[in-house]
Coordinates of C-alpha atoms and ligand atoms in Angstrom, one line a residue:
M53 CA 0.0 0.0 0.0
E54 CA 1.1 3.5 -0.7
Y55 CA -1.0 5.0 2.0
N56 CA -2.7 4.0 5.3
I57 CA -5.8 5.3 6.9
K58 CA -5.8 4.9 10.6
C59 CA -7.6 6.0 13.7
S60 CA -5.9 8.9 15.5
N61 CA -6.8 7.3 18.8
C62 CA -6.8 3.5 18.7
H63 CA -4.8 3.2 15.5
R64 CA -7.2 0.7 13.9
P65 CA -6.8 0.8 10.2
S66 CA -9.8 1.7 7.9
H67 CA -10.1 0.2 4.5
N68 CA -13.3 2.0 3.5
L69 CA -12.8 5.5 1.9
L70 CA -16.3 6.4 3.0
D71 CA -15.4 6.1 6.7
Y72 CA -15.4 9.6 8.2
K73 CA -14.5 8.4 11.7
C74 CA -13.1 5.3 13.3
P75 CA -15.6 2.4 13.1
S76 CA -14.4 1.2 16.5
C77 CA -14.0 4.2 18.8
G78 CA -15.5 7.0 16.8
Q79 CA -12.4 9.2 16.9
P80 CA -11.0 11.0 13.8
L81 CA -9.1 9.2 11.1
N82 CA -5.8 10.2 9.6
I83 CA -4.3 9.5 6.2
E84 CA -0.6 8.7 6.0
I85 CA 1.0 8.7 2.6
T86 CA 3.9 6.2 2.7
K87 CA 4.8 6.8 -0.9
K88 CA 7.5 9.5 -1.3
F89 CA 6.9 12.7 -3.1
N90 CA 8.8 12.7 -6.3
P91 CA 9.2 16.1 -8.1
D92 CA 9.9 14.2 -11.4
L93 CA 6.4 12.8 -11.4
I94 CA 4.6 16.1 -11.3
Q95 CA 2.4 16.5 -14.4
T96 CA 3.9 19.8 -15.4
N97 CA 1.4 20.4 -18.2
N98 CA -1.5 20.2 -15.8
Y99 CA -2.1 23.7 -14.3
S100 CA -4.3 22.6 -11.4
A101 CA -3.8 20.9 -8.1
W102 CA -3.9 17.6 -10.0
R103 CA -0.4 18.1 -11.3
Y104 CA 0.4 16.3 -8.0
I105 CA -1.8 13.3 -8.6
D106 CA 1.1 11.0 -8.0
A107 CA 1.0 12.0 -4.3
F108 CA -2.7 10.9 -4.1
P109 CA -2.5 7.2 -4.5
Y110 CA -6.1 6.6 -3.6
V111 CA -7.4 8.7 -6.5
K112 CA -7.4 7.3 -10.1
Q113 CA -6.6 9.7 -12.9
T114 CA -9.9 8.7 -14.7
D115 CA -11.9 9.4 -11.5
I116 CA -10.8 13.1 -11.1
I117 CA -13.6 15.6 -10.8
T118 CA -12.1 19.0 -11.4
L119 CA -13.2 22.6 -11.9
G120 CA -9.6 23.8 -12.4
E121 CA -8.8 24.3 -8.7
G122 CA -5.3 25.0 -7.4
W123 CA -2.1 26.3 -9.1
T124 CA -3.2 29.7 -7.8
P125 CA -0.8 32.7 -8.1
L126 CA 1.9 33.4 -5.6
V127 CA 2.1 37.2 -5.9
K128 CA 4.7 39.5 -4.4
F129 CA 3.3 42.0 -2.0
K130 CA 6.5 43.7 -0.9
N131 CA 10.0 42.9 0.2
N132 CA 10.1 39.1 0.6
T133 CA 6.4 38.8 1.4
Y134 CA 4.1 37.0 -1.0
F135 CA 0.4 36.4 -1.1
K136 CA -1.0 33.0 -2.1
L137 CA -4.2 33.9 -3.9
E138 CA -6.5 31.0 -2.8
N139 CA -9.5 33.4 -3.3
L140 CA -9.0 32.7 -7.0
N141 CA -10.1 29.0 -6.7
P142 CA -13.3 28.0 -8.7
T143 CA -15.8 28.6 -5.8
G144 CA -13.7 31.4 -4.3
S145 CA -11.9 29.6 -1.5
F146 CA -9.1 27.1 -0.7
K147 CA -11.8 24.6 0.2
D148 CA -11.9 23.5 -3.4
R149 CA -8.6 21.6 -2.9
G150 CA -10.4 19.4 -0.3
S151 CA -13.6 19.1 -2.3
T152 CA -11.9 18.0 -5.5
T153 CA -10.0 15.3 -3.7
L154 CA -12.9 14.1 -1.6
I155 CA -15.4 14.0 -4.5
S156 CA -12.9 12.4 -6.9
A157 CA -12.1 9.7 -4.3
L158 CA -15.7 8.9 -3.3
R159 CA -17.9 9.7 -6.3
K160 CA -18.1 6.2 -7.7
L161 CA -18.6 4.6 -4.3
V162 CA -21.6 6.8 -3.6
K163 CA -22.9 6.7 -7.2
N164 CA -22.9 2.9 -7.3
K165 CA -25.2 2.9 -4.3
N166 CA -27.4 5.6 -5.7
G167 CA -26.4 7.7 -2.7
T168 CA -26.6 11.3 -1.6
I169 CA -23.8 13.0 0.1
A170 CA -24.4 15.0 3.2
E171 CA -22.3 17.9 4.6
D172 CA -22.8 20.5 7.3
S173 CA -21.6 24.0 6.5
S174 CA -23.2 27.3 5.8
G175 CA -20.0 28.7 4.5
N176 CA -17.2 28.2 2.0
A177 CA -17.1 24.4 2.5
G178 CA -20.8 24.0 1.8
A179 CA -20.5 26.0 -1.4
S180 CA -17.5 24.1 -2.5
I181 CA -18.9 20.6 -1.9
A182 CA -22.1 21.7 -3.6
A183 CA -20.1 22.8 -6.7
Y184 CA -18.2 19.5 -7.0
A185 CA -21.3 17.5 -6.4
A186 CA -22.9 19.5 -9.3
R187 CA -19.9 18.9 -11.5
S188 CA -20.1 15.2 -11.0
N189 CA -23.9 14.7 -11.0
L190 CA -24.0 13.7 -7.3
K191 CA -27.0 14.6 -5.1
A192 CA -25.9 16.7 -2.2
Q193 CA -27.6 17.7 1.1
I194 CA -26.1 20.7 2.9
Y195 CA -27.2 21.1 6.5
V196 CA -27.1 24.6 7.9
P197 CA -28.2 26.5 11.0
E198 CA -31.8 27.8 10.5
N199 CA -31.0 31.5 10.8
V200 CA -28.1 31.7 8.2
S201 CA -28.2 33.8 5.1
G202 CA -25.7 35.6 3.0
P203 CA -23.7 35.2 -0.2
K204 CA -22.2 31.7 0.7
L205 CA -25.6 30.2 1.3
L206 CA -26.9 31.7 -2.0
Q207 CA -23.9 30.3 -3.8
T208 CA -24.6 26.8 -2.4
Q209 CA -28.2 27.1 -3.5
F210 CA -27.3 28.1 -7.0
Y211 CA -25.1 25.0 -7.4
G212 CA -28.3 23.0 -6.8
A213 CA -27.6 21.4 -3.5
K214 CA -30.6 20.7 -1.2
I215 CA -30.4 23.0 1.8
I216 CA -31.6 21.5 5.0
K217 CA -32.1 24.0 7.9
V218 CA -31.7 22.7 11.4
S219 CA -32.6 24.6 14.6
G220 CA -30.3 24.5 17.6
T221 CA -26.6 24.8 18.1
R222 CA -23.9 24.3 15.4
N223 CA -23.2 20.9 17.0
Q224 CA -26.8 19.9 16.6
V225 CA -26.6 20.8 12.9
A226 CA -23.6 18.4 12.6
Q227 CA -25.3 15.6 14.5
T228 CA -28.4 15.9 12.3
A229 CA -26.2 15.8 9.1
Q230 CA -24.5 12.6 10.5
K231 CA -27.7 10.8 11.5
P232 CA -27.7 7.7 9.3
S233 CA -30.5 7.2 6.8
K234 CA -30.9 5.2 3.7
N235 CA -28.5 6.0 0.9
K236 CA -27.1 9.0 2.7
Y237 CA -23.3 9.3 3.0
Y238 CA -22.0 11.9 5.4
I239 CA -18.8 13.3 4.0
G240 CA -18.5 16.4 6.3
H241 CA -15.4 18.4 5.5
I242 CA -14.3 18.9 9.1
L243 CA -14.1 15.2 9.9
H244 CA -13.6 13.4 6.7
P245 CA -9.8 12.8 6.4
I246 CA -9.7 13.0 2.6
F247 CA -10.9 16.6 2.6
R248 CA -8.1 17.9 4.7
D249 CA -5.7 15.5 2.9
G250 CA -6.5 17.4 -0.3
I251 CA -5.1 20.6 1.2
R252 CA -1.6 19.0 1.0
T253 CA -1.4 20.4 -2.6
L254 CA -1.2 23.9 -1.1
A255 CA 2.2 23.0 0.5
Y256 CA 3.4 21.4 -2.7
E257 CA 2.5 24.5 -4.8
I258 CA 4.0 27.0 -2.5
T259 CA 7.3 25.0 -2.5
E260 CA 7.3 24.5 -6.3
Q261 CA 6.4 28.2 -6.9
Y262 CA 9.3 29.0 -4.5
E263 CA 11.5 27.0 -6.8
W264 CA 11.9 24.2 -4.3
Q265 CA 13.0 26.5 -1.6
T266 CA 10.6 27.2 1.3
P267 CA 9.6 30.4 2.8
Q268 CA 10.5 30.9 6.5
N269 CA 7.0 31.8 7.6
I270 CA 3.4 31.0 6.4
F271 CA 0.4 32.8 7.9
I272 CA -2.9 31.1 7.7
P273 CA -6.3 31.7 9.3
V274 CA -7.5 28.8 11.4
S275 CA -11.0 27.7 12.4
A276 CA -11.9 24.0 12.3
G277 CA -8.3 23.1 11.3
T278 CA -8.6 21.6 7.8
L279 CA -6.2 24.2 6.3
L280 CA -3.8 23.9 9.2
L281 CA -3.6 20.1 9.2
G282 CA -3.5 19.8 5.5
I283 CA -0.7 22.3 5.0
L284 CA 1.3 20.8 7.9
S285 CA 0.9 17.3 6.4
G286 CA 2.0 18.5 3.0
F287 CA 5.2 20.0 4.3
E288 CA 5.9 17.0 6.5
H289 CA 5.6 14.8 3.4
L290 CA 8.1 17.0 1.5
V291 CA 10.6 16.8 4.4
L292 CA 10.2 13.0 4.8
S293 CA 10.7 12.6 1.0
N294 CA 13.9 14.7 1.2
V295 CA 12.5 17.3 -1.2
I296 CA 13.1 20.1 1.3
K297 CA 15.3 20.2 4.4
K298 CA 13.0 22.0 6.8
A299 CA 9.3 22.9 6.8
P300 CA 8.4 26.6 7.1
R301 CA 7.1 27.9 10.4
I302 CA 3.3 27.9 10.3
I303 CA 1.6 30.7 12.1
A304 CA -2.1 29.8 13.0
C305 CA -4.0 33.1 13.0
Q306 CA -7.3 33.3 15.0
T307 CA -9.8 36.0 16.0
E308 CA -9.9 37.1 19.6
Q309 CA -13.5 35.8 19.7
V310 CA -12.8 32.3 18.2
S311 CA -9.4 31.3 19.5
P312 CA -9.5 27.8 21.1
L313 CA -6.2 26.7 19.4
Y314 CA -4.3 29.9 20.4
H315 CA -5.4 29.5 24.0
R316 CA -4.4 25.8 24.0
I317 CA -1.0 26.6 22.5
K318 CA -0.4 29.4 25.0
N319 CA -1.7 27.3 27.9
S320 CA -4.4 29.8 28.9
P321 CA -8.1 29.1 29.5
Y322 CA -10.5 29.9 26.7
K323 CA -14.1 31.0 27.2
P324 CA -15.9 31.6 23.9
P325 CA -18.4 34.5 23.7
V326 CA -22.1 33.7 23.9
H327 CA -22.6 35.1 20.4
V328 CA -19.8 35.2 17.8
D329 CA -20.2 38.4 15.8
S330 CA -16.8 38.8 14.3
I331 CA -16.6 40.2 10.8
A332 CA -14.4 37.1 10.1
D333 CA -17.5 35.0 9.6
A334 CA -15.7 32.0 8.2
L335 CA -13.9 31.5 11.5
V336 CA -16.6 30.2 13.8
S337 CA -15.3 26.9 15.4
T338 CA -15.2 27.7 19.1
D339 CA -15.0 24.0 19.9
P340 CA -13.4 22.2 16.9
P341 CA -13.5 18.4 17.1
L342 CA -9.9 18.2 15.8
L343 CA -8.5 20.6 18.5
N344 CA -6.2 17.9 20.1
I345 CA -4.8 16.9 16.8
M346 CA -4.3 20.5 15.7
T347 CA -2.4 21.3 18.9
D348 CA -0.2 18.3 18.7
Q349 CA 0.6 18.8 15.0
L350 CA 1.3 22.5 15.4
Q351 CA 3.6 22.0 18.4
N352 CA 5.4 19.1 16.7
A353 CA 6.1 21.3 13.7
Q354 CA 7.3 24.1 16.0
G355 CA 4.6 26.5 14.7
D356 CA 3.0 29.3 16.5
A357 CA -0.5 30.8 17.1
I358 CA -1.6 34.4 17.3
I359 CA -4.8 36.3 17.8
V360 CA -6.0 39.6 16.4
K361 CA -8.7 42.0 17.5
E362 CA -11.7 43.1 15.5
N363 CA -10.3 46.5 14.6
E364 CA -7.1 44.9 13.4
I365 CA -9.0 42.6 11.1
L366 CA -11.1 45.5 9.7
L367 CA -8.0 47.6 9.1
A368 CA -6.2 44.7 7.4
F369 CA -9.3 44.0 5.3
K370 CA -9.4 47.6 4.1
E371 CA -5.7 47.8 3.5
L372 CA -5.8 44.7 1.4
A373 CA -8.7 45.9 -0.7
R374 CA -7.1 49.3 -1.2
K375 CA -4.0 47.6 -2.5
G376 CA -6.2 45.6 -5.0
F377 CA -6.6 42.4 -3.0
F378 CA -10.3 42.0 -2.4
V379 CA -10.6 39.0 0.0
E380 CA -13.2 38.1 2.6
P381 CA -12.5 39.5 6.1
S382 CA -11.6 36.0 7.4
S383 CA -8.6 36.0 5.0
A384 CA -7.6 39.4 6.4
V385 CA -7.1 37.8 9.8
A386 CA -3.9 36.3 8.5
F387 CA -2.7 39.6 7.1
A388 CA -3.6 41.4 10.3
A389 CA -1.5 38.8 12.2
Y390 CA 1.4 39.2 9.8
K391 CA 1.3 43.0 10.4
K392 CA 1.2 42.5 14.1
Q393 CA 4.3 40.3 14.1
I394 CA 6.2 42.8 11.9
R395 CA 5.2 45.6 14.2
D396 CA 6.3 43.6 17.3
K397 CA 9.5 42.6 15.6
L398 CA 8.7 38.9 15.9
I399 CA 9.5 38.5 12.2
Q400 CA 11.8 40.6 10.1
Q401 CA 10.6 42.7 7.2
E402 CA 12.9 40.9 4.8
A403 CA 12.0 37.3 6.1
K404 CA 10.6 35.2 3.3
T405 CA 7.0 35.1 4.2
V406 CA 3.7 33.8 2.6
V407 CA 0.3 35.0 3.7
V408 CA -2.4 32.7 2.4
L409 CA -5.5 34.7 1.3
T410 CA -8.1 32.0 1.7
G411 CA -11.4 33.4 0.3
A412 CA -12.9 35.9 -2.2
G413 CA -14.1 39.4 -1.3
L414 CA -17.5 38.8 -2.9
K415 CA -18.3 36.5 -0.1
T416 CA -18.1 39.3 2.5
P417 CA -21.3 39.5 4.5
D418 CA -23.4 42.7 4.2
T419 CA -22.8 43.6 7.8
V420 CA -19.3 44.7 7.0
T421 CA -20.5 47.5 4.9
Q422 CA -21.5 49.4 8.0
H423 CA -17.8 50.0 8.7
F424 CA -17.5 51.9 5.5
P425 CA -18.6 55.5 4.9
Ligands
ZN605 ZN1 -10.4 4.2 16.9

């Protein structure tokens, strides 16, 4: 085998790609790629994330469902700081890397059983899964909290997914989505290991676009942890394959309101607000199910975590837009954190740095307009 899927808790192997949690103990599954990354096997005439298909041994070339995701520009901002424009993915967020991998791996399995996929997300992931389901003629149910609205939900509806509104907490939405029923296959992006495994391509791309060097620092926004775990796993794979000597330092950026990982890393208690009303509306996981794994992986990789305040996010959002980079406020969280570390002299101006701009500005909720004259 060129890969293993194992439980993060009891280490029981899983041989069913449809498993989204351990069949024995219910804890999250992890994918380990035992095959080395080989730069000579990159499909250099494929200008999408699938140029790295050799590093995804569980996906057949003929099964790929693509909308042209990945191979996004790495654009110089100033000095040695670059932006990775993940907002330019087909549905307007980095989540397409996870969706293309997940749907490509599972489509036949679900289709053969005349199944419907189920996901819980009212945000970028819901829209992305809905798009790839549409591309591959799969039926999709997207479970959302009953009071949500906004551009991401509209986008999900336009792709033709069935929206199922659930009352109660965010956890109750997830539980309802997971409730077994005939021909329903839960493929939730937060738990399903293939989704975050697809994010490995971001690490490969940054490295290839950096001409097989690596930047010193990478700033990313972190909520449920799919971006964090995926990018860490990609760089670890490159190190273990002797493609790079050392992984970049990953800085996990959170809002003051939604900062469970930051508080865990800094060993301080975290009490989430009763209502999260941050303008960074993609960062809402106050109690992420993968928090233990995120903490372990970030610490093992000697990364760091940082929080930013609302006014810092708003200023960063405005500054990005006024320099031509129109991204959603959640993406500005990473830029705000970068500015803070420069200001506090925790990183140097000339350090090779990448800020990942995760989502498109057109996804910005209406409420943000109140901050503009
Ligand atoms: Zn287990």
